[in-house]
PDB file of C-alpha atoms and ligand atoms in Angstrom:
ATOM      1  CA  MET A1087     -28.082  27.799 -24.832  1.00  0.00           C
ATOM      2  CA  SER A1088     -26.955  24.167 -24.628  1.00  0.00           C
ATOM      3  CA  THR A1089     -26.646  22.621 -21.171  1.00  0.00           C
ATOM      4  CA  ASP A1090     -24.520  19.764 -22.515  1.00  0.00           C
ATOM      5  CA  PRO A1091     -21.119  19.563 -20.860  1.00  0.00           C
ATOM      6  CA  ALA A1092     -18.205  20.930 -22.862  1.00  0.00           C
ATOM      7  CA  PHE A1093     -16.104  18.043 -24.136  1.00  0.00           C
ATOM      8  CA  VAL A1094     -13.049  17.299 -26.176  1.00  0.00           C
ATOM      9  CA  ALA A1095     -12.803  14.355 -28.557  1.00  0.00           C
ATOM     10  CA  VAL A1096      -9.937  12.002 -27.746  1.00  0.00           C
ATOM     11  CA  PRO A1097      -9.000   9.913 -30.828  1.00  0.00           C
ATOM     12  CA  ALA A1098      -9.501   6.369 -29.521  1.00  0.00           C
ATOM     13  CA  GLN A1099     -10.588   2.849 -30.409  1.00  0.00           C
ATOM     14  CA  PRO A1100     -13.240   1.947 -31.407  1.00  0.00           C
ATOM     15  CA  ASN A1101     -14.182   5.628 -31.943  1.00  0.00           C
ATOM     16  CA  ASP A1102     -13.621   9.073 -30.413  1.00  0.00           C
ATOM     17  CA  PHE A1103     -13.971   9.301 -26.645  1.00  0.00           C
ATOM     18  CA  LYS A1104     -15.951  12.430 -25.834  1.00  0.00           C
ATOM     19  CA  PHE A1105     -14.283  13.619 -22.704  1.00  0.00           C
ATOM     20  CA  ASP A1106     -15.208  16.288 -20.152  1.00  0.00           C
ATOM     21  CA  LEU A1107     -12.509  16.977 -17.543  1.00  0.00           C
ATOM     22  CA  ALA A1108     -15.017  18.398 -15.043  1.00  0.00           C
ATOM     23  CA  HIS A1109     -16.805  15.045 -14.916  1.00  0.00           C
ATOM     24  CA  GLY A1110     -13.736  12.861 -15.325  1.00  0.00           C
ATOM     25  CA  ALA A1111     -11.221  11.249 -13.005  1.00  0.00           C
ATOM     26  CA  LEU A1112      -7.846   9.695 -13.722  1.00  0.00           C
ATOM     27  CA  LEU A1113      -7.981   6.292 -12.026  1.00  0.00           C
ATOM     28  CA  ILE A1114      -4.550   4.774 -11.394  1.00  0.00           C
ATOM     29  CA  ILE A1115      -4.655   1.121 -10.431  1.00  0.00           C
ATOM     30  CA  ASP A1116      -2.156  -0.478  -8.026  1.00  0.00           C
ATOM     31  CA  MET A1117       1.125   1.155  -9.084  1.00  0.00           C
ATOM     32  CA  GLN A1118       2.645  -0.333  -5.926  1.00  0.00           C
ATOM     33  CA  ARG A1119       6.147  -1.447  -5.105  1.00  0.00           C
ATOM     34  CA  ASP A1120       4.832  -4.987  -4.473  1.00  0.00           C
ATOM     35  CA  PHE A1121       3.905  -5.351  -8.140  1.00  0.00           C
ATOM     36  CA  ILE A1122       6.553  -3.217  -9.813  1.00  0.00           C
ATOM     37  CA  GLU A1123       9.794  -3.698  -7.874  1.00  0.00           C
ATOM     38  CA  PRO A1124      11.951  -6.820  -7.478  1.00  0.00           C
ATOM     39  CA  GLY A1125      11.293  -8.668  -4.213  1.00  0.00           C
ATOM     40  CA  GLY A1126       7.566  -7.984  -4.077  1.00  0.00           C
ATOM     41  CA  PHE A1127       4.390  -9.977  -4.597  1.00  0.00           C
ATOM     42  CA  GLY A1128       4.587  -9.948  -8.393  1.00  0.00           C
ATOM     43  CA  ALA A1129       8.160 -11.196  -8.395  1.00  0.00           C
ATOM     44  CA  SER A1130       7.296 -13.861  -5.785  1.00  0.00           C
ATOM     45  CA  LEU A1131       4.860 -15.328  -8.313  1.00  0.00           C
ATOM     46  CA  GLY A1132       7.752 -15.759 -10.744  1.00  0.00           C
ATOM     47  CA  ASN A1133       7.008 -12.689 -12.864  1.00  0.00           C
ATOM     48  CA  ASP A1134       9.391 -10.362 -14.709  1.00  0.00           C
ATOM     49  CA  VAL A1135       8.639  -6.964 -13.167  1.00  0.00           C
ATOM     50  CA  SER A1136      10.502  -5.029 -15.888  1.00  0.00           C
ATOM     51  CA  GLN A1137       7.359  -5.255 -18.051  1.00  0.00           C
ATOM     52  CA  LEU A1138       5.561  -3.149 -15.469  1.00  0.00           C
ATOM     53  CA  GLN A1139       8.459  -0.789 -14.786  1.00  0.00           C
ATOM     54  CA  ALA A1140       8.479   0.180 -18.474  1.00  0.00           C
ATOM     55  CA  ILE A1141       5.176   2.103 -18.252  1.00  0.00           C
ATOM     56  CA  VAL A1142       6.155   4.292 -15.285  1.00  0.00           C
ATOM     57  CA  PRO A1143       7.465   7.280 -17.344  1.00  0.00           C
ATOM     58  CA  THR A1144       4.290   7.289 -19.465  1.00  0.00           C
ATOM     59  CA  CYS A1145       2.056   7.144 -16.404  1.00  0.00           C
ATOM     60  CA  ALA A1146       4.046   9.935 -14.746  1.00  0.00           C
ATOM     61  CA  ALA A1147       3.753  12.134 -17.847  1.00  0.00           C
ATOM     62  CA  LEU A1148      -0.006  11.691 -18.062  1.00  0.00           C
ATOM     63  CA  LEU A1149      -0.467  12.244 -14.341  1.00  0.00           C
ATOM     64  CA  ALA A1150       1.581  15.478 -14.536  1.00  0.00           C
ATOM     65  CA  ALA A1151      -0.450  16.725 -17.522  1.00  0.00           C
ATOM     66  CA  TRP A1152      -3.701  15.785 -15.797  1.00  0.00           C
ATOM     67  CA  ARG A1153      -2.753  17.695 -12.662  1.00  0.00           C
ATOM     68  CA  ALA A1154      -1.577  20.696 -14.695  1.00  0.00           C
ATOM     69  CA  ALA A1155      -4.967  20.791 -16.443  1.00  0.00           C
ATOM     70  CA  GLY A1156      -6.733  20.835 -13.052  1.00  0.00           C
ATOM     71  CA  GLY A1157      -7.950  17.237 -13.238  1.00  0.00           C
ATOM     72  CA  TRP A1158      -8.678  15.052 -10.238  1.00  0.00           C
ATOM     73  CA  ALA A1159      -6.914  11.720  -9.715  1.00  0.00           C
ATOM     74  CA  VAL A1160      -7.725   8.567  -7.764  1.00  0.00           C
ATOM     75  CA  HIS A1161      -5.064   6.043  -6.778  1.00  0.00           C
ATOM     76  CA  THR A1162      -5.730   2.483  -5.653  1.00  0.00           C
ATOM     77  CA  ARG A1163      -3.656   0.006  -3.675  1.00  0.00           C
ATOM     78  CA  GLU A1164      -4.347  -3.697  -3.381  1.00  0.00           C
ATOM     79  CA  GLY A1165      -3.691  -4.947   0.118  1.00  0.00           C
ATOM     80  CA  HIS A1166      -4.956  -6.412   3.348  1.00  0.00           C
ATOM     81  CA  ALA A1167      -5.222  -5.614   7.028  1.00  0.00           C
ATOM     82  CA  PRO A1168      -2.332  -6.935   9.152  1.00  0.00           C
ATOM     83  CA  ASP A1169      -4.567  -9.704  10.578  1.00  0.00           C
ATOM     84  CA  LEU A1170      -5.579 -10.670   7.007  1.00  0.00           C
ATOM     85  CA  HIS A1171      -9.268 -10.795   7.993  1.00  0.00           C
ATOM     86  CA  ASP A1172     -10.066  -9.286   4.586  1.00  0.00           C
ATOM     87  CA  CYS A1173      -7.958 -11.779   2.642  1.00  0.00           C
ATOM     88  CA  PRO A1174      -9.965 -14.878   1.742  1.00  0.00           C
ATOM     89  CA  PRO A1175      -8.002 -18.107   2.275  1.00  0.00           C
ATOM     90  CA  SER A1176      -8.717 -18.908  -1.368  1.00  0.00           C
ATOM     91  CA  LYS A1177      -6.655 -15.854  -2.358  1.00  0.00           C
ATOM     92  CA  ARG A1178      -3.798 -16.503   0.069  1.00  0.00           C
ATOM     93  CA  ASN A1179      -3.487 -20.215  -0.587  1.00  0.00           C
ATOM     94  CA  ARG A1180      -3.749 -20.287  -4.356  1.00  0.00           C
ATOM     95  CA  GLY A1181      -0.741 -21.353  -6.431  1.00  0.00           C
ATOM     96  CA  SER A1182       2.753 -21.947  -5.127  1.00  0.00           C
ATOM     97  CA  PRO A1183       4.421 -18.555  -4.818  1.00  0.00           C
ATOM     98  CA  SER A1184       7.747 -18.170  -3.015  1.00  0.00           C
ATOM     99  CA  LEU A1185       5.954 -15.706  -0.705  1.00  0.00           C
ATOM    100  CA  ARG A1186       2.269 -15.684   0.230  1.00  0.00           C
ATOM    101  CA  ILE A1187       0.226 -12.606   1.153  1.00  0.00           C
ATOM    102  CA  GLY A1188       1.203 -11.654   4.699  1.00  0.00           C
ATOM    103  CA  ASP A1189       4.617 -13.356   4.593  1.00  0.00           C
ATOM    104  CA  VAL A1190       7.708 -11.262   5.286  1.00  0.00           C
ATOM    105  CA  GLY A1191       9.677 -10.436   2.143  1.00  0.00           C
ATOM    106  CA  ALA A1192      12.273  -7.927   0.996  1.00  0.00           C
ATOM    107  CA  MET A1193       9.765  -5.052   1.323  1.00  0.00           C
ATOM    108  CA  GLY A1194       8.017  -6.115   4.517  1.00  0.00           C
ATOM    109  CA  ARG A1195       4.878  -8.234   4.712  1.00  0.00           C
ATOM    110  CA  VAL A1196       3.575  -8.916   1.223  1.00  0.00           C
ATOM    111  CA  LEU A1197       0.452  -6.917   0.251  1.00  0.00           C
ATOM    112  CA  VAL A1198      -0.199  -5.797   3.822  1.00  0.00           C
ATOM    113  CA  ILE A1199      -1.392  -2.234   4.387  1.00  0.00           C
ATOM    114  CA  GLY A1200       1.332   0.016   5.775  1.00  0.00           C
ATOM    115  CA  GLN A1201       4.246  -2.177   4.712  1.00  0.00           C
ATOM    116  CA  PRO A1202       6.926  -0.718   2.381  1.00  0.00           C
ATOM    117  CA  GLY A1203       5.920  -2.956  -0.516  1.00  0.00           C
ATOM    118  CA  HIS A1204       2.298  -1.859  -0.276  1.00  0.00           C
ATOM    119  CA  ALA A1205       3.210   1.772  -1.040  1.00  0.00           C
ATOM    120  CA  ILE A1206       2.660   3.417  -4.390  1.00  0.00           C
ATOM    121  CA  ILE A1207       5.958   3.924  -6.209  1.00  0.00           C
ATOM    122  CA  PRO A1208       7.437   7.391  -5.531  1.00  0.00           C
ATOM    123  CA  ALA A1209       7.161   8.510  -9.187  1.00  0.00           C
ATOM    124  CA  LEU A1210       3.345   8.269  -8.963  1.00  0.00           C
ATOM    125  CA  ALA A1211       2.730   9.113  -5.315  1.00  0.00           C
ATOM    126  CA  PRO A1212      -0.626  10.819  -4.611  1.00  0.00           C
ATOM    127  CA  VAL A1213      -0.639  14.508  -3.706  1.00  0.00           C
ATOM    128  CA  ALA A1214      -2.992  16.465  -1.434  1.00  0.00           C
ATOM    129  CA  GLY A1215      -6.557  16.517  -2.718  1.00  0.00           C
ATOM    130  CA  GLU A1216      -6.302  13.227  -4.602  1.00  0.00           C
ATOM    131  CA  LEU A1217      -8.181  10.149  -3.428  1.00  0.00           C
ATOM    132  CA  LEU A1218      -6.400   7.015  -2.196  1.00  0.00           C
ATOM    133  CA  ILE A1219      -8.470   3.827  -2.152  1.00  0.00           C
ATOM    134  CA  ASP A1220      -7.310   0.667  -0.396  1.00  0.00           C
ATOM    135  CA  LYS A1221      -8.941  -2.385  -1.913  1.00  0.00           C
ATOM    136  CA  PRO A1222      -8.853  -6.005  -0.809  1.00  0.00           C
ATOM    137  CA  GLY A1223      -9.897  -7.405  -4.173  1.00  0.00           C
ATOM    138  CA  LYS A1224      -9.057  -7.092  -7.807  1.00  0.00           C
ATOM    139  CA  GLY A1225     -11.822  -4.612  -8.608  1.00  0.00           C
ATOM    140  CA  ALA A1226     -11.554  -1.089  -7.188  1.00  0.00           C
ATOM    141  CA  PHE A1227     -15.304  -0.900  -6.468  1.00  0.00           C
ATOM    142  CA  TYR A1228     -15.502  -4.118  -4.430  1.00  0.00           C
ATOM    143  CA  ALA A1229     -15.614  -3.422  -0.656  1.00  0.00           C
ATOM    144  CA  THR A1230     -14.404   0.171  -1.069  1.00  0.00           C
ATOM    145  CA  PRO A1231     -15.958   3.675  -0.960  1.00  0.00           C
ATOM    146  CA  LEU A1232     -14.914   4.410  -4.565  1.00  0.00           C
ATOM    147  CA  GLY A1233     -18.435   4.453  -6.038  1.00  0.00           C
ATOM    148  CA  ALA A1234     -19.728   6.822  -3.360  1.00  0.00           C
ATOM    149  CA  GLU A1235     -16.721   9.134  -3.716  1.00  0.00           C
ATOM    150  CA  LEU A1236     -17.129   9.361  -7.493  1.00  0.00           C
ATOM    151  CA  ALA A1237     -20.865   9.961  -7.200  1.00  0.00           C
ATOM    152  CA  GLN A1238     -20.322  12.731  -4.651  1.00  0.00           C
ATOM    153  CA  ARG A1239     -18.082  14.553  -7.135  1.00  0.00           C
ATOM    154  CA  GLY A1240     -20.341  13.991 -10.142  1.00  0.00           C
ATOM    155  CA  ILE A1241     -17.754  11.863 -11.941  1.00  0.00           C
ATOM    156  CA  THR A1242     -19.139   9.971 -14.938  1.00  0.00           C
ATOM    157  CA  GLN A1243     -15.989   9.285 -16.967  1.00  0.00           C
ATOM    158  CA  LEU A1244     -12.828   7.445 -15.995  1.00  0.00           C
ATOM    159  CA  VAL A1245      -9.447   7.511 -17.702  1.00  0.00           C
ATOM    160  CA  VAL A1246      -7.723   4.401 -16.380  1.00  0.00           C
ATOM    161  CA  MET A1247      -4.110   3.297 -16.201  1.00  0.00           C
ATOM    162  CA  GLY A1248      -2.072   0.978 -13.975  1.00  0.00           C
ATOM    163  CA  VAL A1249      -1.364  -2.703 -13.427  1.00  0.00           C
ATOM    164  CA  THR A1250      -1.947  -5.413 -14.207  1.00  0.00           C
ATOM    165  CA  THR A1251      -3.964  -5.037 -17.393  1.00  0.00           C
ATOM    166  CA  GLU A1252      -5.895  -8.296 -17.333  1.00  0.00           C
ATOM    167  CA  VAL A1253      -6.277  -8.594 -13.560  1.00  0.00           C
ATOM    168  CA  CYS A1254      -7.021  -5.503 -11.458  1.00  0.00           C
ATOM    169  CA  VAL A1255      -7.316  -3.070 -14.354  1.00  0.00           C
ATOM    170  CA  GLN A1256      -9.727  -5.188 -16.376  1.00  0.00           C
ATOM    171  CA  THR A1257     -11.788  -6.163 -13.323  1.00  0.00           C
ATOM    172  CA  THR A1258     -12.146  -2.502 -12.390  1.00  0.00           C
ATOM    173  CA  LEU A1259     -13.107  -1.519 -15.935  1.00  0.00           C
ATOM    174  CA  ARG A1260     -15.832  -4.139 -15.972  1.00  0.00           C
ATOM    175  CA  GLU A1261     -17.113  -3.050 -12.564  1.00  0.00           C
ATOM    176  CA  ALA A1262     -17.142   0.582 -13.729  1.00  0.00           C
ATOM    177  CA  ASN A1263     -18.871  -0.301 -16.981  1.00  0.00           C
ATOM    178  CA  ASP A1264     -21.666  -2.050 -15.099  1.00  0.00           C
ATOM    179  CA  ARG A1265     -22.051   1.019 -12.884  1.00  0.00           C
ATOM    180  CA  GLY A1266     -22.560   3.322 -15.880  1.00  0.00           C
ATOM    181  CA  TYR A1267     -19.148   4.960 -16.216  1.00  0.00           C
ATOM    182  CA  ASP A1268     -17.606   5.659 -19.605  1.00  0.00           C
ATOM    183  CA  CYS A1269     -14.043   4.360 -19.358  1.00  0.00           C
ATOM    184  CA  LEU A1270     -10.966   4.892 -21.471  1.00  0.00           C
ATOM    185  CA  LEU A1271      -7.964   2.645 -20.867  1.00  0.00           C
ATOM    186  CA  VAL A1272      -4.571   4.210 -21.603  1.00  0.00           C
ATOM    187  CA  GLU A1273      -2.906   1.561 -23.737  1.00  0.00           C
ATOM    188  CA  ASP A1274       0.704   2.521 -22.982  1.00  0.00           C
ATOM    189  CA  GLY A1275      -0.141   3.364 -19.365  1.00  0.00           C
ATOM    190  CA  THR A1276      -1.040  -0.211 -18.491  1.00  0.00           C
ATOM    191  CA  ALA A1277       1.028  -3.386 -18.411  1.00  0.00           C
ATOM    192  CA  SER A1278       0.838  -7.070 -17.741  1.00  0.00           C
ATOM    193  CA  TYR A1279       3.517  -9.604 -16.855  1.00  0.00           C
ATOM    194  CA  PHE A1280       2.134 -11.353 -19.978  1.00  0.00           C
ATOM    195  CA  PRO A1281       2.143  -9.181 -23.135  1.00  0.00           C
ATOM    196  CA  ASP A1282      -0.332 -11.497 -24.862  1.00  0.00           C
ATOM    197  CA  PHE A1283      -2.815 -11.013 -22.025  1.00  0.00           C
ATOM    198  CA  LYS A1284      -2.473  -7.224 -22.320  1.00  0.00           C
ATOM    199  CA  ALA A1285      -3.133  -7.365 -26.059  1.00  0.00           C
ATOM    200  CA  ALA A1286      -6.143  -9.618 -25.554  1.00  0.00           C
ATOM    201  CA  THR A1287      -7.562  -7.304 -22.895  1.00  0.00           C
ATOM    202  CA  LEU A1288      -7.273  -4.228 -25.112  1.00  0.00           C
ATOM    203  CA  ALA A1289      -9.053  -6.133 -27.884  1.00  0.00           C
ATOM    204  CA  MET A1290     -11.817  -7.325 -25.542  1.00  0.00           C
ATOM    205  CA  ILE A1291     -12.528  -3.828 -24.234  1.00  0.00           C
ATOM    206  CA  THR A1292     -12.959  -2.249 -27.643  1.00  0.00           C
ATOM    207  CA  ALA A1293     -14.658  -5.163 -29.444  1.00  0.00           C
ATOM    208  CA  GLN A1294     -18.324  -5.001 -30.413  1.00  0.00           C
ATOM    209  CA  GLY A1295     -18.350  -1.215 -30.647  1.00  0.00           C
ATOM    210  CA  GLY A1296     -16.622  -0.702 -27.296  1.00  0.00           C
ATOM    211  CA  ILE A1297     -18.499  -3.222 -25.185  1.00  0.00           C
ATOM    212  CA  ILE A1298     -16.461  -2.278 -22.114  1.00  0.00           C
ATOM    213  CA  GLY A1299     -14.991   1.063 -23.216  1.00  0.00           C
ATOM    214  CA  TRP A1300     -12.345   2.887 -25.210  1.00  0.00           C
ATOM    215  CA  VAL A1301      -8.564   2.572 -25.615  1.00  0.00           C
ATOM    216  CA  ALA A1302      -6.119   5.340 -26.574  1.00  0.00           C
ATOM    217  CA  PRO A1303      -2.451   6.173 -26.076  1.00  0.00           C
ATOM    218  CA  ALA A1304      -1.373   8.596 -23.346  1.00  0.00           C
ATOM    219  CA  ALA A1305      -0.300  11.161 -25.967  1.00  0.00           C
ATOM    220  CA  ALA A1306      -3.883  11.393 -27.254  1.00  0.00           C
ATOM    221  CA  VAL A1307      -5.206  12.077 -23.755  1.00  0.00           C
ATOM    222  CA  ILE A1308      -2.453  14.608 -23.049  1.00  0.00           C
ATOM    223  CA  ALA A1309      -3.192  16.439 -26.305  1.00  0.00           C
ATOM    224  CA  ALA A1310      -6.899  16.523 -25.452  1.00  0.00           C
ATOM    225  CA  LEU A1311      -6.191  18.104 -22.071  1.00  0.00           C
ATOM    226  CA  SER A1312      -5.049  21.270 -23.807  1.00  0.00           C
ATOM    227  CA  ALA A1313      -7.576  21.168 -26.662  1.00  0.00           C
ATOM    228  CA  LYS A1314     -10.397  23.685 -26.962  1.00  0.00           C
ATOM    229  CA  PRO A1315     -13.685  22.188 -25.727  1.00  0.00           C
ATOM    230  CA  CYS A1316     -16.587  21.806 -28.138  1.00  0.00           C
ATOM    231  CA  ARG A1317     -20.262  20.882 -27.581  1.00  0.00           C
TER     232      ARG A1317
HETATM  233  C1  C5J B2425      -2.675  -8.843  -9.244  1.00  0.00           C
HETATM  234  C2  C5J B2425      -3.206  -6.535  -9.758  1.00  0.00           C
HETATM  235  N1  C5J B2425      -2.207  -9.075 -10.471  1.00  0.00           N
HETATM  236  N2  C5J B2425      -3.097  -5.316  -9.265  1.00  0.00           N
HETATM  237  N3  C5J B2425      -3.062  -7.593  -8.891  1.00  0.00           N
HETATM  238  O1  C5J B2425      -2.729  -9.738  -8.437  1.00  0.00           O
HETATM  239  O2  C5J B2425      -3.418  -6.731 -10.933  1.00  0.00           O
END
């Protein structure tokens, strides 16, 4: 009898993603009020947050389907300690935003752990049993326990969604790729303030036979969650 894990084939680019829910996690990157709502960090940089708000229903639908199928989810939040010891001056001082990290804005101190703007939006709030990772950088593996937590659970595949596509999402995908994870990015479950950057990121991930991973729409993942496994 085969000892291969049972998998379903998710139609994806550049080819089918062979997916096994028992060894997979849904990784949701930085769906925080500071990036998605007016008055937060993203808006302070001059960005139009409606681009990010548009993906929330899709992300919520996939998260609900994932939970219903018995899948395990991980949520990340970008942010810093109140004394900003984990925020390099190079990060805080770059550019000329109307609010810098740690400044007081409409949703409390910008990108500071525990402040209202740092919270995950209510539509995607974690539930008991899911993992919440606070990260000081763009990548979810940098200076966090994510790698150890995934290893402890035998996770080898990541289905990824969240914001922003070319910053924290892409950095995390590249980190995961280097650590040996097979990653699928949900194309309509991720957004950028710059649509061209999103399109370029999707193309980069799937180029050269999937040099970083796979890309598929949420509907393809949702359909796979109720498909009969094969070997
Ligand atoms: C940014 C993120 N864009 N979550 N953070 O600064 O992508």
